[in-house]
Coordinates of C-alpha atoms in Angstrom, one line a residue:
F17 CA 5.5 15.3 -9.1
S18 CA 5.8 18.9 -7.9
S19 CA 9.2 18.5 -6.1
R20 CA 10.5 16.1 -8.6
R21 CA 14.2 16.2 -9.7
R22 CA 15.9 14.1 -12.3
H23 CA 18.8 12.1 -10.8
T24 CA 21.4 10.9 -13.3
R25 CA 24.6 9.2 -12.4
S26 CA 27.2 6.7 -13.5
L27 CA 26.9 3.4 -11.9
C28 CA 29.6 1.9 -9.6
D29 CA 31.5 -1.2 -10.5
W30 CA 32.2 -3.9 -8.0
S31 CA 35.9 -3.5 -6.9
S32 CA 38.0 -4.2 -3.9
D33 CA 39.0 -0.5 -3.4
V34 CA 35.4 0.6 -2.7
C35 CA 34.8 1.5 0.9
S36 CA 33.3 -1.6 2.7
S37 CA 30.5 0.5 4.2
D38 CA 29.1 1.4 0.8
L39 CA 29.6 -1.3 -1.7
G40 CA 28.1 -0.8 -5.2
L41 CA 27.1 -3.0 -8.1
G42 CA 25.7 -1.7 -11.3
G43 CA 25.2 -2.3 -14.9
G44 CA 27.2 0.7 -16.1
G45 CA 26.0 3.7 -18.2
E46 CA 23.8 6.7 -17.6
V47 CA 20.4 6.1 -16.1
S48 CA 17.6 8.2 -14.6
L49 CA 16.9 6.9 -11.1
E50 CA 13.2 7.0 -10.2
L51 CA 12.9 4.7 -7.3
S52 CA 15.2 3.6 -4.4
V53 CA 14.1 0.3 -2.8
L54 CA 15.3 -0.1 0.7
L55 CA 16.0 -3.5 2.2
F56 CA 17.5 -4.8 5.4
T57 CA 19.2 -8.1 6.2
P58 CA 20.3 -9.1 9.7
T59 CA 22.4 -11.9 8.3
N60 CA 23.4 -12.2 4.6
Y61 CA 22.2 -11.9 1.1
D62 CA 20.3 -15.2 1.0
V63 CA 17.3 -13.9 2.8
L64 CA 16.9 -11.2 0.1
R65 CA 17.4 -13.4 -2.9
R66 CA 13.7 -14.0 -3.7
T67 CA 12.8 -10.3 -3.3
M68 CA 15.8 -9.3 -5.5
R69 CA 14.6 -11.7 -8.2
H70 CA 11.2 -9.9 -8.2
L71 CA 12.9 -6.5 -8.4
R72 CA 14.9 -7.6 -11.4
A73 CA 11.7 -8.7 -13.1
Q74 CA 10.2 -5.2 -12.9
T75 CA 9.3 -3.6 -16.2
A76 CA 10.9 -0.4 -14.8
C77 CA 14.0 -2.2 -13.3
A78 CA 16.4 0.1 -15.2
E79 CA 15.1 3.0 -13.1
I80 CA 15.5 1.2 -9.8
E81 CA 18.4 1.3 -7.3
V82 CA 18.4 -1.1 -4.4
L83 CA 20.0 -0.2 -1.1
V84 CA 20.7 -3.1 1.3
A85 CA 21.3 -2.2 5.0
A86 CA 23.7 -4.6 6.7
R87 CA 25.3 -4.4 10.2
V88 CA 28.5 -5.5 8.5
A89 CA 28.8 -4.9 4.8
A90 CA 31.4 -7.7 4.3
D91 CA 28.8 -10.2 5.4
V92 CA 26.6 -9.4 2.5
T93 CA 27.9 -10.6 -0.9
V94 CA 25.6 -9.7 -3.8
P95 CA 26.4 -12.0 -6.8
P96 CA 27.1 -9.8 -9.8
D97 CA 24.9 -12.0 -12.0
E98 CA 21.9 -11.3 -9.7
V99 CA 21.8 -7.5 -10.3
G100 CA 21.2 -7.6 -14.1
G101 CA 18.8 -4.9 -15.3
L102 CA 18.8 -2.9 -12.1
A103 CA 20.3 0.6 -12.2
D104 CA 22.4 0.0 -9.1
V105 CA 22.7 -2.2 -6.0
R106 CA 24.5 -0.9 -3.0
V107 CA 25.3 -2.5 0.4
V108 CA 25.3 0.1 3.2
E109 CA 26.9 -0.7 6.5
V110 CA 24.7 0.6 9.3
G111 CA 26.6 -0.9 12.3
P112 CA 24.9 -2.5 15.3
V113 CA 21.5 -1.0 14.8
K114 CA 18.7 -2.4 17.0
T115 CA 15.7 -1.2 15.1
L116 CA 14.4 -1.4 11.5
A117 CA 13.6 2.3 11.6
A118 CA 17.3 3.2 12.3
A119 CA 18.5 1.1 9.3
Q120 CA 15.8 2.6 7.1
A121 CA 16.6 6.2 8.1
R122 CA 20.2 5.6 7.2
L123 CA 19.2 4.2 3.8
I124 CA 16.9 7.1 3.1
R125 CA 19.7 9.6 3.6
Q126 CA 21.9 7.5 1.2
A127 CA 19.3 7.1 -1.5
R128 CA 19.6 8.9 -4.8
A129 CA 16.2 8.6 -6.3
P130 CA 13.4 11.1 -5.6
V131 CA 11.1 8.3 -4.3
V132 CA 12.0 5.6 -1.7
V133 CA 10.1 2.4 -1.0
L134 CA 10.3 0.6 2.3
G135 CA 10.8 -3.0 1.1
E136 CA 10.9 -6.3 3.0
D137 CA 12.5 -9.7 2.7
H138 CA 9.1 -11.3 2.6
S139 CA 7.3 -9.0 0.1
F140 CA 7.6 -9.9 -3.5
P141 CA 6.4 -7.2 -6.0
E142 CA 4.7 -8.2 -9.3
A143 CA 6.3 -7.0 -12.6
G144 CA 4.3 -3.8 -13.0
W145 CA 4.6 -2.7 -9.4
A146 CA 7.5 -0.2 -9.7
A147 CA 6.1 1.4 -12.9
A148 CA 2.7 2.0 -11.3
L149 CA 4.3 3.6 -8.2
I150 CA 6.4 5.9 -10.3
A151 CA 3.4 6.9 -12.5
A152 CA 1.3 7.7 -9.4
H153 CA 4.1 9.8 -7.8
R154 CA 4.3 11.9 -11.0
R155 CA 0.7 13.1 -10.2
G156 CA 2.0 14.8 -7.1
Y157 CA 1.3 12.5 -4.2
A158 CA 3.5 12.5 -1.1
A159 CA 3.1 8.7 -0.7
V160 CA 1.7 5.9 -2.8
G161 CA 0.7 2.6 -1.4
P162 CA 0.5 -0.7 -3.3
A163 CA -2.2 -3.4 -3.3
V164 CA -1.0 -6.2 -1.1
V165 CA -1.8 -9.9 -2.0
N166 CA -1.7 -12.6 0.6
A167 CA 1.3 -14.7 -0.6
N168 CA 0.5 -17.7 1.7
P169 CA -3.3 -17.8 1.9
R170 CA -3.8 -21.5 3.0
T171 CA -4.1 -21.0 6.7
L172 CA -6.6 -19.0 8.8
T173 CA -3.6 -17.7 10.9
S174 CA -2.1 -16.1 7.8
W175 CA -5.4 -14.4 7.1
A176 CA -5.7 -13.2 10.7
N177 CA -2.3 -11.6 10.2
Y178 CA -3.1 -10.2 6.8
I179 CA -6.5 -8.7 7.4
P180 CA -5.7 -6.1 10.1
Y181 CA -2.5 -4.9 8.4
F182 CA -3.3 -5.2 4.7
G183 CA -7.0 -6.2 4.2
G184 CA -8.0 -2.6 3.5
W185 CA -5.4 -2.5 0.6
S186 CA -6.2 -5.7 -1.2
P187 CA -6.0 -5.9 -5.0
N188 CA -9.8 -6.0 -5.4
R189 CA -10.2 -2.4 -4.4
E190 CA -10.2 0.7 -6.6
S191 CA -7.3 3.1 -6.8
E192 CA -8.1 6.3 -4.9
E193 CA -6.9 8.9 -2.4
R194 CA -6.7 7.5 1.1
D195 CA -6.0 8.7 4.6
Y196 CA -3.7 5.8 5.3
L197 CA -1.7 3.3 3.2
A198 CA -0.2 -0.1 3.9
S199 CA 2.8 0.0 6.2
H200 CA 6.3 -1.3 5.3
N201 CA 5.6 -1.4 1.5
S202 CA 4.6 2.1 0.5
A203 CA 6.6 4.7 -1.5
Y204 CA 7.4 8.2 -0.2
Q205 CA 8.9 11.3 -1.6
R206 CA 12.4 11.3 -0.2
D207 CA 12.6 15.0 0.3
L208 CA 9.5 14.9 2.6
L209 CA 11.0 12.2 4.7
L210 CA 14.3 14.1 5.1
G211 CA 12.2 17.1 6.1
C212 CA 11.1 15.1 9.2
G213 CA 14.6 15.7 10.6
D214 CA 15.4 14.0 13.9
R215 CA 11.8 12.6 14.1
L216 CA 12.3 10.4 11.0
E217 CA 13.1 7.2 12.9
F218 CA 10.1 7.8 15.2
F219 CA 7.8 8.1 12.2
L220 CA 9.3 5.1 10.4
A221 CA 8.6 2.9 13.5
V222 CA 4.9 3.6 13.2
E223 CA 4.1 4.6 9.6
G224 CA 0.5 5.4 10.4
L225 CA 1.8 8.4 12.4
L226 CA 4.1 9.4 9.5
Q227 CA 1.1 9.4 7.1
Q228 CA -0.9 11.3 9.6
H229 CA 1.9 13.9 9.8
L230 CA 2.1 14.2 6.0
R231 CA -1.7 14.8 5.7
A232 CA -1.6 17.4 8.4
A233 CA 1.0 19.2 6.4
G234 CA -1.4 19.3 3.4
H235 CA 0.0 16.4 1.4
R236 CA -2.0 13.7 -0.3
L237 CA -1.7 9.9 -0.2
W238 CA -2.7 7.5 -3.0
F239 CA -3.6 3.9 -3.0
E240 CA -2.6 2.3 -6.3
S241 CA -4.2 -1.0 -7.0
G242 CA -2.1 -1.5 -10.1
A243 CA 1.1 -1.7 -8.0
R244 CA 0.8 -5.2 -6.5
T245 CA 3.1 -7.0 -4.1
R246 CA 2.8 -10.5 -2.6
H247 CA 3.3 -10.4 1.2
V248 CA 4.2 -13.5 3.3
N249 CA 2.3 -13.4 6.6
F250 CA 2.6 -15.3 9.9
S251 CA 1.0 -18.6 9.6
R252 CA 1.8 -20.1 13.0
P253 CA -0.2 -19.0 16.1
L254 CA 2.5 -18.4 18.6
P255 CA 4.7 -16.1 16.5
L256 CA 1.4 -14.2 15.7
V257 CA 1.0 -13.6 19.5
G258 CA 4.5 -12.2 19.9
Q259 CA 4.2 -10.0 16.9
S260 CA 0.7 -8.7 18.1
I261 CA 2.0 -7.8 21.5
C262 CA 5.1 -6.0 20.2
G263 CA 3.1 -4.2 17.5
G264 CA 0.4 -3.2 20.0
K265 CA 3.0 -1.9 22.5
L266 CA 4.9 0.1 19.8
Y267 CA 1.7 1.6 18.5
G268 CA 0.3 2.5 22.0
A269 CA 3.5 4.1 23.3
S270 CA 4.2 6.0 20.1
R271 CA 0.6 7.3 19.8
A272 CA 0.7 8.6 23.4
V273 CA 4.0 10.4 22.8
W274 CA 3.0 11.9 19.4
E275 CA -0.3 13.2 20.7
R276 CA 1.3 14.3 24.0
W277 CA -1.0 12.5 26.3
P278 CA -0.9 13.4 30.0
G279 CA -0.6 10.6 32.4
W280 CA -4.3 10.5 33.2
K281 CA -5.2 10.0 29.6
R282 CA -2.8 7.1 29.3
W283 CA -4.4 5.3 32.2
V284 CA -7.9 6.0 30.8
Y285 CA -6.9 4.0 27.7
V286 CA -5.3 1.3 29.9
V287 CA -8.6 0.8 31.8
A288 CA -10.5 0.9 28.5
A289 CA -8.2 -1.7 26.9
P290 CA -10.9 -4.5 26.9
V291 CA -12.9 -2.4 24.4
I292 CA -10.0 -2.2 21.9
P293 CA -10.5 -5.6 20.4
L294 CA -14.1 -4.8 19.7
I295 CA -13.2 -1.6 17.9
R296 CA -10.6 -3.4 15.8
L297 CA -12.9 -6.3 15.0
R298 CA -15.7 -4.0 13.9
W299 CA -13.3 -2.2 11.6
M300 CA -11.9 -5.6 10.2
W301 CA -15.5 -6.9 9.7
R302 CA -16.2 -3.9 7.4
V303 CA -12.9 -4.4 5.6
M304 CA -13.7 -8.0 4.9
A305 CA -17.2 -7.1 3.7
G306 CA -15.7 -4.9 1.0
D307 CA -13.6 -7.6 -0.6
P308 CA -15.2 -10.7 -2.1
Q309 CA -12.1 -12.8 -1.4
Q310 CA -12.2 -11.9 2.3
S311 CA -15.9 -11.8 2.9
G312 CA -16.4 -15.4 2.1
R313 CA -14.2 -16.4 5.0
R314 CA -15.3 -13.9 7.6
W315 CA -16.8 -16.4 10.0
A316 CA -14.1 -19.0 9.6
V317 CA -11.3 -16.5 10.3
L318 CA -13.1 -14.7 13.2
P319 CA -11.7 -16.8 16.1
A320 CA -8.2 -16.2 14.8
L321 CA -8.9 -12.5 14.5
V322 CA -10.3 -12.3 18.0
W323 CA -7.1 -14.1 19.3
G324 CA -4.8 -11.7 17.5
S325 CA -6.8 -8.7 18.5
L326 CA -6.8 -9.6 22.2
W327 CA -3.0 -9.9 22.3
H328 CA -2.6 -6.7 20.3
A329 CA -4.8 -4.9 22.9
V330 CA -2.6 -6.3 25.7
G331 CA 0.4 -4.8 24.0
E332 CA -1.3 -1.5 23.4
A333 CA -2.3 -1.2 27.0
L334 CA 1.3 -2.0 28.0
G335 CA 2.5 0.7 25.7
Y336 CA 0.1 3.3 27.2
A337 CA 1.1 2.3 30.7
R338 CA 4.8 1.7 30.5
G339 CA 6.1 3.2 27.3
V340 CA 7.8 1.5 24.4
G341 CA 10.5 -0.3 26.3
D342 CA 12.3 -2.7 24.1
A343 CA 9.3 -3.4 21.9
E344 CA 10.8 -1.9 18.8
E345 CA 14.0 -3.9 19.1
R346 CA 11.9 -7.1 19.6
Y347 CA 9.7 -6.2 16.7
L348 CA 12.7 -6.3 14.4
N349 CA 12.9 -10.0 15.1
Y350 CA 9.4 -10.5 13.6
E351 CA 9.9 -8.2 10.6
T352 CA 13.0 -10.0 9.3
L353 CA 13.7 -13.6 8.4
R354 CA 9.9 -14.0 8.1
L355 CA 10.1 -17.6 6.8
R356 CA 10.9 -18.7 10.4
F357 CA 7.3 -18.0 11.3
V358 CA 5.4 -19.9 8.6
T359 CA 4.5 -23.5 8.3
A360 CA 6.9 -26.2 7.2
A361 CA 5.0 -26.6 3.9
E362 CA 5.2 -22.9 3.2
R363 CA 8.9 -22.8 4.0
Q364 CA 9.4 -25.6 1.4
E365 CA 7.2 -23.7 -1.1
F366 CA 9.3 -20.5 -0.7
G367 CA 12.5 -22.4 -0.9
A368 CA 13.7 -21.8 2.7

């Protein structure tokens, strides 16, 4: 892509004299880094094991470095036999961060590839995912989003979580330029993210605002249906409620700050909050109609969508009225260790 640079470096070996805040594992030799995948673990390496297995299976794995953010680097031991094929794996100590955005911002500044991907411990990319993202970025796009597959499709709750966040970027859709891409799983030009300066964490907390900012600066976004990742969604109703409230509050508060709303406008939206679920449901209905896999279950999933939308609207109204509060810190709880929030059968299926 236009601002593309070739990054070539020797890979680190695992040794006791490496600084504990930046531990490196690598296969040795000279490689051209094309993609930095950013992950966070609040505990240890085990929660990332499945994601790492899918990254090692990439057709372009030799062009990928993986950066793992950990509050304490010594708590995360990456087995040397589980990095085979990847250009490099590094554990970066980020200290007592309270938000995912803070950890991701630290990793973005540490990354060496020209493109960074905001990965997750519950998103498992298919083998051609990385190669498709790299190829799309070479055509000059600021951000490239993958097609997202529902990895646990057996419950209506899972679909009620998947549709509002990823339904518009399902694998049955054509690759094309988009105004928005799927959050948490998209790939960005690192230089453009660094150009956000001290606003980077703010944008990472609500990626829709980041993408809006990039488009306002004249950059283009691309949806790449050939880059597919399998995403685990909430499949239990109560965790879905908590995530919906936190997500709605974070979005509402951040939107009001970014658009510099005066107090009166915030309260207009608070009063109008009962309309928000209707707007979201109308949009989701159109999303489902455009995908054969989703359209067949529209009526069955509708009650769960209404349930989730109502709680998201509650959170959004709270965000407009009271600001973000601790919503971002609470949201981190839902965006990590995802297998706590799926059914027992699904935990067994995913090996938890």
